[in-house]
């Protein structure tokens, strides 16, 4: 029900200097939603956490996503323009 990622190294990247995603956890919840937490690093230390809460938008019969104005749930992003 969840995935955990931890950065262990790579090519063409210096983790002590370069900005990168250092770890992530993705949870698949029973209600069909997805929660994820991503840890960014910069200069060899934690630089911030990004959290995402995802839910399916309503679809019409053809499978196209409906906006909130069309009766769908849309997508809400804190500080964003969606939904």
PDB file of C-alpha atoms in Angstrom:
ATOM      1  CA  UNK A   1       0.000   0.000   0.000  1.00  0.00           C
ATOM      2  CA  UNK A   2       3.012   2.310  -0.090  1.00  0.00           C
ATOM      3  CA  UNK A   3       6.307   2.830  -1.915  1.00  0.00           C
ATOM      4  CA  UNK A   4       9.465   4.240  -0.338  1.00  0.00           C
ATOM      5  CA  UNK A   5      12.363   5.685  -2.349  1.00  0.00           C
ATOM      6  CA  UNK A   6      15.773   6.656  -0.946  1.00  0.00           C
ATOM      7  CA  UNK A   7      18.564   8.193  -3.017  1.00  0.00           C
ATOM      8  CA  UNK A   8      21.666   6.003  -2.932  1.00  0.00           C
ATOM      9  CA  UNK A   9      23.766   7.719  -5.594  1.00  0.00           C
ATOM     10  CA  UNK A  10      23.964   8.195  -9.298  1.00  0.00           C
ATOM     11  CA  UNK A  11      26.091   9.362 -12.178  1.00  0.00           C
ATOM     12  CA  UNK A  12      26.495  12.986 -13.216  1.00  0.00           C
ATOM     13  CA  UNK A  13      25.210  14.181  -9.826  1.00  0.00           C
ATOM     14  CA  UNK A  14      27.081  15.349  -6.745  1.00  0.00           C
ATOM     15  CA  UNK A  15      24.644  14.886  -3.832  1.00  0.00           C
ATOM     16  CA  UNK A  16      26.811  17.121  -1.630  1.00  0.00           C
ATOM     17  CA  UNK A  17      26.233  20.063  -3.999  1.00  0.00           C
ATOM     18  CA  UNK A  18      23.437  19.427  -6.528  1.00  0.00           C
ATOM     19  CA  UNK A  19      19.728  19.949  -5.894  1.00  0.00           C
ATOM     20  CA  UNK A  20      17.853  16.648  -6.076  1.00  0.00           C
ATOM     21  CA  UNK A  21      14.970  14.650  -4.633  1.00  0.00           C
ATOM     22  CA  UNK A  22      16.593  12.592  -1.889  1.00  0.00           C
ATOM     23  CA  UNK A  23      13.639  10.489  -0.746  1.00  0.00           C
ATOM     24  CA  UNK A  24       9.942   9.987  -1.328  1.00  0.00           C
ATOM     25  CA  UNK A  25       7.045   8.018   0.096  1.00  0.00           C
ATOM     26  CA  UNK A  26       3.889   7.329  -1.902  1.00  0.00           C
ATOM     27  CA  UNK A  27       0.812   5.924  -0.124  1.00  0.00           C
ATOM     28  CA  UNK A  28      -2.099   4.323  -1.991  1.00  0.00           C
ATOM     29  CA  UNK A  29      -5.074   4.878   0.304  1.00  0.00           C
ATOM     30  CA  UNK A  30      -8.197   2.704   0.639  1.00  0.00           C
ATOM     31  CA  UNK A  31     -10.490   5.490  -0.630  1.00  0.00           C
ATOM     32  CA  UNK A  32      -8.632   5.562  -3.969  1.00  0.00           C
ATOM     33  CA  UNK A  33      -6.611   8.691  -3.222  1.00  0.00           C
ATOM     34  CA  UNK A  34      -2.829   8.952  -3.247  1.00  0.00           C
ATOM     35  CA  UNK A  35      -0.683  10.874  -0.755  1.00  0.00           C
ATOM     36  CA  UNK A  36       3.008  11.462  -1.355  1.00  0.00           C
ATOM     37  CA  UNK A  37       5.819  13.238   0.464  1.00  0.00           C
ATOM     38  CA  UNK A  38       9.040  14.219  -1.352  1.00  0.00           C
ATOM     39  CA  UNK A  39      12.216  15.431   0.394  1.00  0.00           C
ATOM     40  CA  UNK A  40      14.424  17.798  -1.584  1.00  0.00           C
ATOM     41  CA  UNK A  41      18.121  18.272  -0.819  1.00  0.00           C
ATOM     42  CA  UNK A  42      20.524  21.060  -1.648  1.00  0.00           C
ATOM     43  CA  UNK A  43      24.147  21.491  -0.587  1.00  0.00           C
ATOM     44  CA  UNK A  44      24.193  18.084   1.102  1.00  0.00           C
ATOM     45  CA  UNK A  45      21.296  18.760   3.495  1.00  0.00           C
ATOM     46  CA  UNK A  46      17.480  18.772   3.533  1.00  0.00           C
ATOM     47  CA  UNK A  47      16.080  21.757   1.626  1.00  0.00           C
ATOM     48  CA  UNK A  48      12.330  21.242   1.860  1.00  0.00           C
ATOM     49  CA  UNK A  49       9.407  18.872   1.808  1.00  0.00           C
ATOM     50  CA  UNK A  50       6.735  18.720  -0.896  1.00  0.00           C
ATOM     51  CA  UNK A  51       3.442  17.000  -0.116  1.00  0.00           C
ATOM     52  CA  UNK A  52       0.881  16.008  -2.744  1.00  0.00           C
ATOM     53  CA  UNK A  53      -2.685  14.752  -2.194  1.00  0.00           C
ATOM     54  CA  UNK A  54      -4.178  13.294  -5.374  1.00  0.00           C
ATOM     55  CA  UNK A  55      -7.761  12.296  -6.140  1.00  0.00           C
ATOM     56  CA  UNK A  56      -9.485  11.342  -9.373  1.00  0.00           C
ATOM     57  CA  UNK A  57     -11.567  13.976 -11.092  1.00  0.00           C
ATOM     58  CA  UNK A  58     -15.067  13.109 -12.309  1.00  0.00           C
ATOM     59  CA  UNK A  59     -15.256  12.041 -15.967  1.00  0.00           C
ATOM     60  CA  UNK A  60     -17.953  12.322 -18.587  1.00  0.00           C
ATOM     61  CA  UNK A  61     -19.080   9.240 -20.548  1.00  0.00           C
ATOM     62  CA  UNK A  62     -16.262   9.689 -23.078  1.00  0.00           C
ATOM     63  CA  UNK A  63     -13.691   9.643 -20.266  1.00  0.00           C
ATOM     64  CA  UNK A  64     -12.822  13.356 -20.427  1.00  0.00           C
ATOM     65  CA  UNK A  65     -12.137  14.969 -17.075  1.00  0.00           C
ATOM     66  CA  UNK A  66     -14.781  17.451 -15.929  1.00  0.00           C
ATOM     67  CA  UNK A  67     -13.830  20.772 -14.417  1.00  0.00           C
ATOM     68  CA  UNK A  68     -15.573  21.916 -11.206  1.00  0.00           C
ATOM     69  CA  UNK A  69     -17.740  24.254 -13.311  1.00  0.00           C
ATOM     70  CA  UNK A  70     -18.922  21.240 -15.313  1.00  0.00           C
ATOM     71  CA  UNK A  71     -19.848  19.202 -12.258  1.00  0.00           C
ATOM     72  CA  UNK A  72     -16.458  17.569 -11.664  1.00  0.00           C
ATOM     73  CA  UNK A  73     -14.240  17.769  -8.615  1.00  0.00           C
ATOM     74  CA  UNK A  74     -11.218  19.135 -10.466  1.00  0.00           C
ATOM     75  CA  UNK A  75      -7.769  19.224  -8.927  1.00  0.00           C
ATOM     76  CA  UNK A  76      -6.855  21.538  -6.074  1.00  0.00           C
ATOM     77  CA  UNK A  77      -3.228  22.507  -5.573  1.00  0.00           C
ATOM     78  CA  UNK A  78      -2.339  24.685  -2.570  1.00  0.00           C
ATOM     79  CA  UNK A  79      -1.221  28.008  -3.979  1.00  0.00           C
ATOM     80  CA  UNK A  80      -2.108  26.866  -7.484  1.00  0.00           C
ATOM     81  CA  UNK A  81      -4.839  27.789  -9.931  1.00  0.00           C
ATOM     82  CA  UNK A  82      -6.540  24.379 -10.243  1.00  0.00           C
ATOM     83  CA  UNK A  83     -10.034  23.458  -9.056  1.00  0.00           C
TER      84      UNK A  83
END
